[in-house]
Tab-separated table of C-alpha atoms and ligand atoms in Angstrom:
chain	number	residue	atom	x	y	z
A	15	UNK	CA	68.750	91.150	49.289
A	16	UNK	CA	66.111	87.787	49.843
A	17	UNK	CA	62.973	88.979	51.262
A	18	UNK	CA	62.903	88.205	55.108
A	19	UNK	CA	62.123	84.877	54.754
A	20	UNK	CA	63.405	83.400	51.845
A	21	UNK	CA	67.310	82.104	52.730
A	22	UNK	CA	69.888	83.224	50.305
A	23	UNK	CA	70.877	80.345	47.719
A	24	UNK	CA	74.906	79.723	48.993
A	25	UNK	CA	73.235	79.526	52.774
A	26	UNK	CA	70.561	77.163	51.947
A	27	UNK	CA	73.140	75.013	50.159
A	28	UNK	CA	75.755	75.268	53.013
A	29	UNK	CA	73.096	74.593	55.563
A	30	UNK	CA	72.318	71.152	52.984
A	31	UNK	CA	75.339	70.145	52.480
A	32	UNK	CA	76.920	70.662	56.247
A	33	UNK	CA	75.988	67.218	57.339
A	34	UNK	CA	76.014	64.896	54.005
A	35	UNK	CA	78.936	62.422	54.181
A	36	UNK	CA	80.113	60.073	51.637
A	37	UNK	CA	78.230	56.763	52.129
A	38	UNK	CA	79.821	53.722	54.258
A	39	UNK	CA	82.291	51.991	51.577
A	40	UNK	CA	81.972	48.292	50.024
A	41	UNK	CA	83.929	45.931	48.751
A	42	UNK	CA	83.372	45.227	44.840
A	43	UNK	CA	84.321	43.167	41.863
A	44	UNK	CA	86.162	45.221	39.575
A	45	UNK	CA	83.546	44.188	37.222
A	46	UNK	CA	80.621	46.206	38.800
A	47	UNK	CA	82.805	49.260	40.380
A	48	UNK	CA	82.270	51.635	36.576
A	49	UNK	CA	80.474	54.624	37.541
A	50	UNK	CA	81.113	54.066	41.646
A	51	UNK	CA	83.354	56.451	43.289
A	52	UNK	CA	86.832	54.596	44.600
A	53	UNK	CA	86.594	54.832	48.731
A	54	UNK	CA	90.427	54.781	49.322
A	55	UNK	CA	93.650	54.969	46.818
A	56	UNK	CA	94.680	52.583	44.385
A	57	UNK	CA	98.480	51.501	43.684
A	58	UNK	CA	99.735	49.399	41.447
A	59	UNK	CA	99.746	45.726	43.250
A	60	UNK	CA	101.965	44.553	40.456
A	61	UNK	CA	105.004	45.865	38.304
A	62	UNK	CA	103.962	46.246	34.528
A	63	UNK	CA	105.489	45.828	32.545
A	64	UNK	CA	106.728	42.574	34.108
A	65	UNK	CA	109.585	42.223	32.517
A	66	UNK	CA	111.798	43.562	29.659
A	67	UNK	CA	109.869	42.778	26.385
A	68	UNK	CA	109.494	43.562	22.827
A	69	UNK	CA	107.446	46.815	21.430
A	70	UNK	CA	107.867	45.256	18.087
A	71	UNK	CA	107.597	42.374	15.880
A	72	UNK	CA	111.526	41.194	14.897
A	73	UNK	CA	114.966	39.929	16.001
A	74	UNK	CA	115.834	40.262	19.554
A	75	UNK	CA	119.996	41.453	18.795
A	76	UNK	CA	122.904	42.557	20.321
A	77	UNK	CA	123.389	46.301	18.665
A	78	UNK	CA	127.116	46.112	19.011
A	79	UNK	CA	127.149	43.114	16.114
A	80	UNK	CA	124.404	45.403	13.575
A	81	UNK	CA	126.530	48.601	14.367
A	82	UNK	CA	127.304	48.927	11.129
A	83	UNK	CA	124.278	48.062	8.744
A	84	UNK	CA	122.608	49.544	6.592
A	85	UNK	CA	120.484	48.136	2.903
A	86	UNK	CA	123.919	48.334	1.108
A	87	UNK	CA	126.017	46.687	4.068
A	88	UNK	CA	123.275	43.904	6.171
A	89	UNK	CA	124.779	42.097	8.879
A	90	UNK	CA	123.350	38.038	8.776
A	91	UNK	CA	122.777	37.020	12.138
A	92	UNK	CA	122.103	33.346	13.154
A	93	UNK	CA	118.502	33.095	14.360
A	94	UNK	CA	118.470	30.626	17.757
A	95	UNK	CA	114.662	30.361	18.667
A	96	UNK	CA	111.900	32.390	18.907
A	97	UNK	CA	109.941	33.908	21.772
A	98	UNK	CA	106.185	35.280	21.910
A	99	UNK	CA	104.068	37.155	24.328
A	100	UNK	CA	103.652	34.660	26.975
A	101	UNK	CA	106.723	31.921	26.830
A	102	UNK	CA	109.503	32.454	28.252
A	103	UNK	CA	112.683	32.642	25.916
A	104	UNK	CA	114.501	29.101	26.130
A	105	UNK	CA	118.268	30.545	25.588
A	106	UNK	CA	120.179	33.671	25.359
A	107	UNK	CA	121.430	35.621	22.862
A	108	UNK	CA	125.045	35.167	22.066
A	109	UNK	CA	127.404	37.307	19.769
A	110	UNK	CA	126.472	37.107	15.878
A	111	UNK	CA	123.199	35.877	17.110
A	112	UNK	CA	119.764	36.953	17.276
A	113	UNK	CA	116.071	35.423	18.805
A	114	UNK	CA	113.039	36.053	16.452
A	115	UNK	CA	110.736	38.074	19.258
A	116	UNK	CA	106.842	38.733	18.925
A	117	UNK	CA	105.694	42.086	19.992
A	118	UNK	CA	105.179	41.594	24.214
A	119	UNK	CA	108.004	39.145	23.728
A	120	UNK	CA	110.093	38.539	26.508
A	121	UNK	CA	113.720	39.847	25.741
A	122	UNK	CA	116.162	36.955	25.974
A	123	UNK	CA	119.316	37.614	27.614
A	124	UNK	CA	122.230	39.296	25.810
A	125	UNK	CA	120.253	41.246	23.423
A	126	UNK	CA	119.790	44.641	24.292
A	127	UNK	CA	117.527	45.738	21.377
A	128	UNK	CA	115.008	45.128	18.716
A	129	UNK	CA	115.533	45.493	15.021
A	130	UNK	CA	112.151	45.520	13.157
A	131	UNK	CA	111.392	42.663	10.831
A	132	UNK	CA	110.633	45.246	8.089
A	133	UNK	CA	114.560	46.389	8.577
A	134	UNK	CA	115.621	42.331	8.182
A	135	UNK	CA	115.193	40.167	5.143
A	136	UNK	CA	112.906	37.622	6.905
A	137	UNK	CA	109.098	37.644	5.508
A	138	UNK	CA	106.916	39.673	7.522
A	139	UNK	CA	103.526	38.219	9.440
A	140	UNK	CA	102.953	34.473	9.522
A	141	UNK	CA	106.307	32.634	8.301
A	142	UNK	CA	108.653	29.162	9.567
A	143	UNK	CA	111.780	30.309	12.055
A	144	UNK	CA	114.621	31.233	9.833
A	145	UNK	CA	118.316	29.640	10.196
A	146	UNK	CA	119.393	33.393	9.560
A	147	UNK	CA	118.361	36.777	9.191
A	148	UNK	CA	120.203	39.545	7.366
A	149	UNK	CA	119.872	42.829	9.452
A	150	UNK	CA	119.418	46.088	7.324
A	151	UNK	CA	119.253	48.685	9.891
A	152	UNK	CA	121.539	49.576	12.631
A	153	UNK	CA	119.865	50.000	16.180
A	154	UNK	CA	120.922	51.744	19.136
A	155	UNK	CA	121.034	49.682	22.450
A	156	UNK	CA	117.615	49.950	24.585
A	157	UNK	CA	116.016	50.434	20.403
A	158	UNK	CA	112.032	49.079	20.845
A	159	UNK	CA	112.191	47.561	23.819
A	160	UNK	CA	109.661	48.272	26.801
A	161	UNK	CA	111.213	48.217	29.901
A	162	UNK	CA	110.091	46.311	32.786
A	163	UNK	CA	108.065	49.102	34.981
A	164	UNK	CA	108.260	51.040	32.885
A	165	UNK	CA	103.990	51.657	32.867
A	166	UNK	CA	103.755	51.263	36.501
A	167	UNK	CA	105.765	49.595	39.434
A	168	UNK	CA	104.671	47.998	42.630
A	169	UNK	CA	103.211	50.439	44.997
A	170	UNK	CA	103.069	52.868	42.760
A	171	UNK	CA	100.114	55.715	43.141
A	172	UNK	CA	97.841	55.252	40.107
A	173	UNK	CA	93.901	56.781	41.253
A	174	UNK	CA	93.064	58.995	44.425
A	175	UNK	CA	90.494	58.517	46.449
A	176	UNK	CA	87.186	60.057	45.096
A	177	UNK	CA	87.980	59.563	41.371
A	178	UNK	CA	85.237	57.751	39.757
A	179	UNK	CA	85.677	54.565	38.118
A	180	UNK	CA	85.051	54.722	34.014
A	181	UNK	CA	86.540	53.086	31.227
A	182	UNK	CA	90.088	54.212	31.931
A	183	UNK	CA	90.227	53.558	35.371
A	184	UNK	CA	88.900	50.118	34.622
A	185	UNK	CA	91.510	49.463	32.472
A	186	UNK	CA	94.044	50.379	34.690
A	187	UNK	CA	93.235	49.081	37.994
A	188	UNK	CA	92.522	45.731	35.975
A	189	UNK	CA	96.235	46.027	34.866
A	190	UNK	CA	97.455	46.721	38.200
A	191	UNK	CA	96.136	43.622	39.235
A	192	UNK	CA	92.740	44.824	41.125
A	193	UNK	CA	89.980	42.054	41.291
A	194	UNK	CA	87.882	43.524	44.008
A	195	UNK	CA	87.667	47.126	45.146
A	196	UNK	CA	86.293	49.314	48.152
A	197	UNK	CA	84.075	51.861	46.540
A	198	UNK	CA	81.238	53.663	48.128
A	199	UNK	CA	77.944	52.713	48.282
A	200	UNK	CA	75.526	54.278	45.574
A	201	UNK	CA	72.755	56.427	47.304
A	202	UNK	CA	69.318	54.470	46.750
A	203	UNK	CA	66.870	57.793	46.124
A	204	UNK	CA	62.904	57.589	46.606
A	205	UNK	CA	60.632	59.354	44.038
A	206	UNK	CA	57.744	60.279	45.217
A	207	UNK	CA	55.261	63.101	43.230
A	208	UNK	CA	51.899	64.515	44.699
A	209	UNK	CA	49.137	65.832	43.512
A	210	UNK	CA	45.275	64.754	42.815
A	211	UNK	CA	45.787	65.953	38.494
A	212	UNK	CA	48.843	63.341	38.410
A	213	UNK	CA	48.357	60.281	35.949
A	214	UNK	CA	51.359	58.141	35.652
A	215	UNK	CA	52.888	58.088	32.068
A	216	UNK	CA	51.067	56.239	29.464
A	217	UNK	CA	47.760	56.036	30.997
A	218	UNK	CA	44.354	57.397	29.786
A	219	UNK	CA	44.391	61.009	31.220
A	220	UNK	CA	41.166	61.795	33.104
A	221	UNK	CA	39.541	65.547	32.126
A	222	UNK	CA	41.171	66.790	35.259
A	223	UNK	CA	44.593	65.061	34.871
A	224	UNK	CA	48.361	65.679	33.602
A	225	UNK	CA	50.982	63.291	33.762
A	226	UNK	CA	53.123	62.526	36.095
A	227	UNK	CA	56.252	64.105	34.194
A	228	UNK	CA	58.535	65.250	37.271
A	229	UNK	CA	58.750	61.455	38.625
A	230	UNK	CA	60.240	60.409	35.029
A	231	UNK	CA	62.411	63.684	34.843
A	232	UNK	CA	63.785	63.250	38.651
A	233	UNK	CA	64.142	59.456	38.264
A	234	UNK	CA	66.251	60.465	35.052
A	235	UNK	CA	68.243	62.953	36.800
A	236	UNK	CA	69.400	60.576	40.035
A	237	UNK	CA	70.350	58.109	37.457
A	238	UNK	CA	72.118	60.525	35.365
A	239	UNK	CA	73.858	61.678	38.998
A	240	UNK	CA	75.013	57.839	39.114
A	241	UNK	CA	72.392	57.526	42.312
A	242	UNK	CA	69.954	54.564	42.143
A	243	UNK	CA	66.347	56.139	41.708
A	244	UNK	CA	63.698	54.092	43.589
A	245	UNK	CA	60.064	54.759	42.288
A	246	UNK	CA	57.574	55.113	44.601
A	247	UNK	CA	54.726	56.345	42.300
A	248	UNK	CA	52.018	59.223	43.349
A	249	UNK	CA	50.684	60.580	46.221
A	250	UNK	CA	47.372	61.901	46.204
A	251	UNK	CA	46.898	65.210	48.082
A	252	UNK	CA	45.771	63.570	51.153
A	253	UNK	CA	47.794	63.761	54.646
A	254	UNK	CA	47.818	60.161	55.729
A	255	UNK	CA	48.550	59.271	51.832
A	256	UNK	CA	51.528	61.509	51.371
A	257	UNK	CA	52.855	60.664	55.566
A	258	UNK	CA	52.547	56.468	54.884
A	259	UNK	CA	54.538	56.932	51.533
A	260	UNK	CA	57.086	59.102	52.879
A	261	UNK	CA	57.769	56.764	55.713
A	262	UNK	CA	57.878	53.798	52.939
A	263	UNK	CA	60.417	55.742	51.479
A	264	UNK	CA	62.462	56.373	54.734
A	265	UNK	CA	62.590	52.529	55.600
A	266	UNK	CA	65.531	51.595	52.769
A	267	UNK	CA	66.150	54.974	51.000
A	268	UNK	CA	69.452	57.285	51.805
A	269	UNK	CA	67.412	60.234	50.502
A	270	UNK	CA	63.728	60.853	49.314
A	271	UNK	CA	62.998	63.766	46.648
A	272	UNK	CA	59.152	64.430	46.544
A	273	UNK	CA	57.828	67.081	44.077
A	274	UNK	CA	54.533	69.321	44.377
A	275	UNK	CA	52.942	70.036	47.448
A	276	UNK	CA	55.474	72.108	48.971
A	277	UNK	CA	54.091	75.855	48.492
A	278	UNK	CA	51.559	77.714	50.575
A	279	UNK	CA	48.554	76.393	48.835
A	280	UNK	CA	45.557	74.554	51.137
A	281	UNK	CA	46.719	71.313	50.131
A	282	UNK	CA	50.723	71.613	50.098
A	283	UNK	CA	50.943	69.262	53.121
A	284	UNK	CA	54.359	68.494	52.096
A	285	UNK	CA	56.177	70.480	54.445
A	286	UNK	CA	53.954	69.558	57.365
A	287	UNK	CA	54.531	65.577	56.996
A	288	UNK	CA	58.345	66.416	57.179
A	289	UNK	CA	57.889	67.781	59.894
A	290	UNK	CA	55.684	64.783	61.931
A	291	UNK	CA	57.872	61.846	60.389
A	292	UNK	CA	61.228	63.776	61.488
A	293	UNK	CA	62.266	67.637	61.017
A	294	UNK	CA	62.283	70.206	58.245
A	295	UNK	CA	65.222	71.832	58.835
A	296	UNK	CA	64.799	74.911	55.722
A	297	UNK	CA	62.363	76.255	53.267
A	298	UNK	CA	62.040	78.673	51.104
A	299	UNK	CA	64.972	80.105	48.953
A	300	UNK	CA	65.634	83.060	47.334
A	301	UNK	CA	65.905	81.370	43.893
A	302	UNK	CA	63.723	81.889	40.744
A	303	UNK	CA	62.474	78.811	39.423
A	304	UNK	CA	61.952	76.932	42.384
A	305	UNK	CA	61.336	79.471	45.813
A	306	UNK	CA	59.289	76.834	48.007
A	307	UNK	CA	62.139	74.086	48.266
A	308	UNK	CA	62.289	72.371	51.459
A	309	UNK	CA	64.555	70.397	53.088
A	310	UNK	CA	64.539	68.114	56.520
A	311	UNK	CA	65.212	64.701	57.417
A	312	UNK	CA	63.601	61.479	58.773
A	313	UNK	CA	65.439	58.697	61.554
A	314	UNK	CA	65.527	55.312	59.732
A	315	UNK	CA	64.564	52.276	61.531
A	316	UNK	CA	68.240	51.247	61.397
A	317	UNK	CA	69.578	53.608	63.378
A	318	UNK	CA	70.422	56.006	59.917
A	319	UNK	CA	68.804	59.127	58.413
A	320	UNK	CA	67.190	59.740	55.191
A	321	UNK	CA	67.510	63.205	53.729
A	322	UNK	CA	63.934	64.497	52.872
A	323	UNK	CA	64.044	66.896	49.510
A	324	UNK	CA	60.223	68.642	48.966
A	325	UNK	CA	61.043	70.246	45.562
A	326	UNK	CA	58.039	72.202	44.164
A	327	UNK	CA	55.708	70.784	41.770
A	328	UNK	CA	56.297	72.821	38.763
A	329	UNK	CA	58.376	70.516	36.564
A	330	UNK	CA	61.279	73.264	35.620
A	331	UNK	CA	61.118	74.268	39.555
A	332	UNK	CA	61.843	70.509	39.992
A	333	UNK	CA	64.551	70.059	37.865
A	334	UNK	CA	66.265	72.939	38.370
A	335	UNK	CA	65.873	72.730	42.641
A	336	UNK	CA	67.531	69.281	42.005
A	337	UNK	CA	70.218	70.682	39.930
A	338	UNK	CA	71.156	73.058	42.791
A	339	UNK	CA	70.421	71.182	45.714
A	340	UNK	CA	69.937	66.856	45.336
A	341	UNK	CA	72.533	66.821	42.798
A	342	UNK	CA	75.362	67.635	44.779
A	343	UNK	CA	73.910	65.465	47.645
A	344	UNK	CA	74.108	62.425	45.893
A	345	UNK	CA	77.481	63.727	44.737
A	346	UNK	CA	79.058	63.939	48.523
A	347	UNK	CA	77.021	60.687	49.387
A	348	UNK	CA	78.344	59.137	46.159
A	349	UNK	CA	82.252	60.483	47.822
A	350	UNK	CA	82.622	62.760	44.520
A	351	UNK	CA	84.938	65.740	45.517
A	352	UNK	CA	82.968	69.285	43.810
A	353	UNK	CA	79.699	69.894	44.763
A	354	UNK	CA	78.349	70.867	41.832
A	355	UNK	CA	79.810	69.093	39.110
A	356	UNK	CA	79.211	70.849	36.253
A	357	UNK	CA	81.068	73.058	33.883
A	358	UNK	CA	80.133	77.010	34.296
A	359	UNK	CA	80.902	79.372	31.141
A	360	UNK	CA	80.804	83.251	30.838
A	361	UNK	CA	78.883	83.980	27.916
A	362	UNK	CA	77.036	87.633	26.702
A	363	UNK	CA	73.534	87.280	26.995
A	364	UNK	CA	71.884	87.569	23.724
A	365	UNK	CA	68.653	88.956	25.091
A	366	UNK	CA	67.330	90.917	28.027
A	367	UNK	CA	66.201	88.728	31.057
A	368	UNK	CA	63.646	89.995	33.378
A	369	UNK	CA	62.851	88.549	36.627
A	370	UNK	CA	62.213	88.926	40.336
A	371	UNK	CA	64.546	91.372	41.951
A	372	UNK	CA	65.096	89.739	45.082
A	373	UNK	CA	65.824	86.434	43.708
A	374	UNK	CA	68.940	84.521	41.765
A	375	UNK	CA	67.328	83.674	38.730
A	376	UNK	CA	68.322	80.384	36.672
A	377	UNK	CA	67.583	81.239	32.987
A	378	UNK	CA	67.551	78.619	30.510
A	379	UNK	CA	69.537	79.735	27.759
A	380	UNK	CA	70.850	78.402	23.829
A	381	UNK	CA	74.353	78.819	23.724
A	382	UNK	CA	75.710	80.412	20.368
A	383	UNK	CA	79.516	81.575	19.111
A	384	UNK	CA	79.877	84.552	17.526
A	385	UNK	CA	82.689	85.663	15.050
A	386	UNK	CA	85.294	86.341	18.111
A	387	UNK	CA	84.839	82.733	19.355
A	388	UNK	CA	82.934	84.440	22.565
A	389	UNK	CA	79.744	82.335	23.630
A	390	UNK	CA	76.453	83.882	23.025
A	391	UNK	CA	73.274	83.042	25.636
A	392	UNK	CA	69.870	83.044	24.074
A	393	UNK	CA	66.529	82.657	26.054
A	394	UNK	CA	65.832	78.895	24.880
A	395	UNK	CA	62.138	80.172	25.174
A	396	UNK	CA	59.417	81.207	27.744
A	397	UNK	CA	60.448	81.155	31.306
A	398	UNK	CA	57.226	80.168	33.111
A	399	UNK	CA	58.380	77.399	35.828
A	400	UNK	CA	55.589	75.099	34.069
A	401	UNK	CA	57.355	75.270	30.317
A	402	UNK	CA	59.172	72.093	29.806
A	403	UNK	CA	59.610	72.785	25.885
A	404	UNK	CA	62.099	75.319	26.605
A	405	UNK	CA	63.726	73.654	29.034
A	406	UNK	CA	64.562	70.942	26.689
A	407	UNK	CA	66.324	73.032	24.207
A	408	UNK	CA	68.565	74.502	27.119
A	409	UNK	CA	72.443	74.064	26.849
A	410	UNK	CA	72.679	75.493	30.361
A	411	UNK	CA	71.120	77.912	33.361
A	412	UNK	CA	72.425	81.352	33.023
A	413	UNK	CA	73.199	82.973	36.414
A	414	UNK	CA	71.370	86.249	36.845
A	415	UNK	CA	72.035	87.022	40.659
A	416	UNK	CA	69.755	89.129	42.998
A	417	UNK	CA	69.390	92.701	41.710
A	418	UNK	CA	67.967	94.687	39.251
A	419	UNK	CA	64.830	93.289	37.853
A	420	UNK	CA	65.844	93.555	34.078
A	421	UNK	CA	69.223	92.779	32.753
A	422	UNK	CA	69.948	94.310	29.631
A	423	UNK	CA	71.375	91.954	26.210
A	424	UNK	CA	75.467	92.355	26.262
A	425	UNK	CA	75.402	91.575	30.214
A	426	UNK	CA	78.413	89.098	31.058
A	427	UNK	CA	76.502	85.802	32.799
A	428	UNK	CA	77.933	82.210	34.123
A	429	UNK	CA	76.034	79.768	32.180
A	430	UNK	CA	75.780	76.390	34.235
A	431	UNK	CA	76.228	73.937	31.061
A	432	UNK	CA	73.687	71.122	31.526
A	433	UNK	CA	75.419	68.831	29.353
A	434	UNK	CA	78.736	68.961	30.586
A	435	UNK	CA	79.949	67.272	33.819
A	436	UNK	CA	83.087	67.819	35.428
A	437	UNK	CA	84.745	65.852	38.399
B	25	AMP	P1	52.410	72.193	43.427
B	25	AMP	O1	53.841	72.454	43.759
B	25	AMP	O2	51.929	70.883	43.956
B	25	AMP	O3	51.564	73.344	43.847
B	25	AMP	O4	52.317	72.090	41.860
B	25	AMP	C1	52.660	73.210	41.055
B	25	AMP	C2	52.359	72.916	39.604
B	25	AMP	O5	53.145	71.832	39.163
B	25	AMP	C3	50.920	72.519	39.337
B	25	AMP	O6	50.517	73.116	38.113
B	25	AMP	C4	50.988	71.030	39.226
B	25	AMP	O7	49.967	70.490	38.429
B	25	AMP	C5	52.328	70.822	38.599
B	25	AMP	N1	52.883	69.535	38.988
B	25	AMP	C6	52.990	69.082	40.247
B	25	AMP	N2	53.519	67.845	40.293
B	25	AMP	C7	53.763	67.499	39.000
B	25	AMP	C8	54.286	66.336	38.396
B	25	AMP	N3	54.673	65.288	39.129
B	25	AMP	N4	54.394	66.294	37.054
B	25	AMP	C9	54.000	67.368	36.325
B	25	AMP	N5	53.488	68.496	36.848
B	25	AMP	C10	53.353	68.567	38.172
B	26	MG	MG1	50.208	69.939	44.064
């Protein structure tokens, strides 16, 4: 129920997203592909392991001779060489016979398992090759050794496409012998703020001035996304000001997120510039923080577009409009599958929540357990779109949809957890 001209949160969002494609892919080294998003499958290019080889430290043997040993009964073996991660064993193993083997050892022919050195009577860690070694343990054939392929063979599926690349994926396409890798492009993102009050961070504030917070908080929050933020400082509240930066923007950025400006005040010329420098498609959503978002986008000299994000000026309105709406844009443009990214929890609210009927409402809440286990959401504090502090003690947005204008403690919420990302 959105007044008349305010556009219903999943349409604005569908009408966003309905066009955003992942960005063109590139080739990488491995080395700089953590946190990209892998354009097309991976397989194994090799077999791993490569060969049979050793899980442990000890005597490469044949099991039939140590069938029958044991601490009262060990069976001496004659020791013929030794092998260790990286040679290649220089005979085989014959009957009564056994090959001293280093864990990643290659297993020498004939043997068919490992017996432990702590089950022999040869000295454990640095020691000369023995002429013998008296076995104390029986093994079964196959006993501690790691069979070739058995990790991974050739061709093998190991990452789909979309899966982005961190520590474990590293580690396995490095194994399965990937040096260079088509990922997809990281959106570059323009930050732009307006305003006449705005002083950037860490300058002398003037009597009229406040500073520039949303530029640090949406720089933070593309680079948190895994997007490359690209600061382009503040616009005064002037037309020609606000239209020149906005087309610096458009020349090398994929999308452009400019805060303030965007409401129906005599100098929120936001909308308007959109508009002259390319279209603006949608404004004005039926959310509470963060009603005046607008959306268009802007032709690129080369031939591209560059989505154009007017979130409004209050800083929670701006943070939250790019939790809903940039955030899963750089997402699809990043070639993430789920829009949204984000865990969502159904939690009791702890207190009543009062808000604008007509509008979804995105509540930051504390999230408590109670006895039961069940997750408790507190009002982190006051609710104004201009109060940061509460915002920063947030776990998460509770979700209290259009409707009734209070909503009593003990009402079952989702609670969009801030903290938590999901693929
Ligand atoms: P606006 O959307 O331009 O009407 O701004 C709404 C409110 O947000 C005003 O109180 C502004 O001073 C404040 N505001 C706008 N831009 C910023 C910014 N970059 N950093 C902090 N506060 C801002
Ligand atoms: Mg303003």
């Amino acid at each position: 129920m959105p007044g008349p001209d305010l556009l219903p949160l999943e349409e604005a969002r569908a009408r966003i997203l309905e066009d955003v494609l992942p960005l063109r892919p590139v080739s990488m080294p491995l080395a700089e592909c953590r946190g990209r998003v892998l354009a097309e499958e991976a397989i194994a290019l090799i077999t791993l392991p490569p060969w049979d080889n050793s899980a442990m430290d000890g005597y490469a043997v044949r099991s039939e001779d140590v069938s029958r040993a044991s601490p009262e009964t060990p069976v001496t073996l004659a020791v013929v060489g030794e092998v260790a991660a990286g040679h290649e064993p220089e005979s085989g193993v014959g009957e009564r016979q056994a090959m001293r083997v280093l864990t990643g050892g290659m297993m020498p022919p004939g043997a068919d398992a490992v017996v432990k050195v702590e089950d022999t009577d040869a000295p454990e860690g640095v020691a000369a090759l023995p002429q013998a070694v008296a076995v104390r343990a029986a093994v079964e054939s196959g006993r501690d050794i790691r069979r070739a392929g058995s990790d991974m063979r050739q061709g093998d599926h190991l990452l789909a496409a979309g899966t982005r690349i961190g520590p474990a994926a590293v580690a396995v396409l490095a194994a399965a012998g990937h040096a260079q890798l088509r990922v997809h492009r990281v959106p570059r993102v323009g930050v732009i703020a307006t305003g006449d009050e705005l002083t950037p961070v860490g300058e002398p504030l003037g009597p009229a001035s406040i500073p520039d917070s949303n530029s640090e908080a949406i720089a933070a929050q593309v680079a948190a996304a895994g997007a490359e933020p690209v600061r382009l400082g503040i616009a005064t509240d002037d037309r020609d000001v606000v239209r020149e930066r906005l087309l610096e923007g458009v020349r090398d950025c994929d999308v452009l997120v400019v805060t303030g400006g965007v409401s129906v005040g005599a100098h929120d010329l936001v909308k308007e510039v959109f508009a002259e420098i390319g279209t603006l498609d949608l404004w004005r959503v039926a959310i509470q923080p963060g009603k005046p978002l607008a959306y268009g986008s802007a032709p690129r000299p080369d031939g591209g577009y560059c989505l154009l994000f007017g979130l409004p000026g209050n800083p929670v309105s701006s943070f939250v409009t790019f939790e809903l709406f940039v955030r899963p844009v750089l997402r699809r443009l990043r070639g993430e599958p789920g829009d949204q990214g984000r865990l969502v929890i159904r939690a009791t609210l702890g207190d009543e929540v009062r808000k604008s009927a007509a509008r979804r409402a995105f509540v930051r809440v504390r999230l408590e357990t109670d006895a039961d286990g069940q997750h408790i959401a507190r009002l982190a504090g006051g609710q104004g779109s201009h109060m940061l502090s509460s915002l920063a003690l947030a776990d998460g947005l509770a979700i209290i949809k259009e409707g009734p204008a209070s909503v009593p403690a003990g009402t079952t919420v989702e609670v969009i957890r801030l903290d938590v990302e999901i693929a």
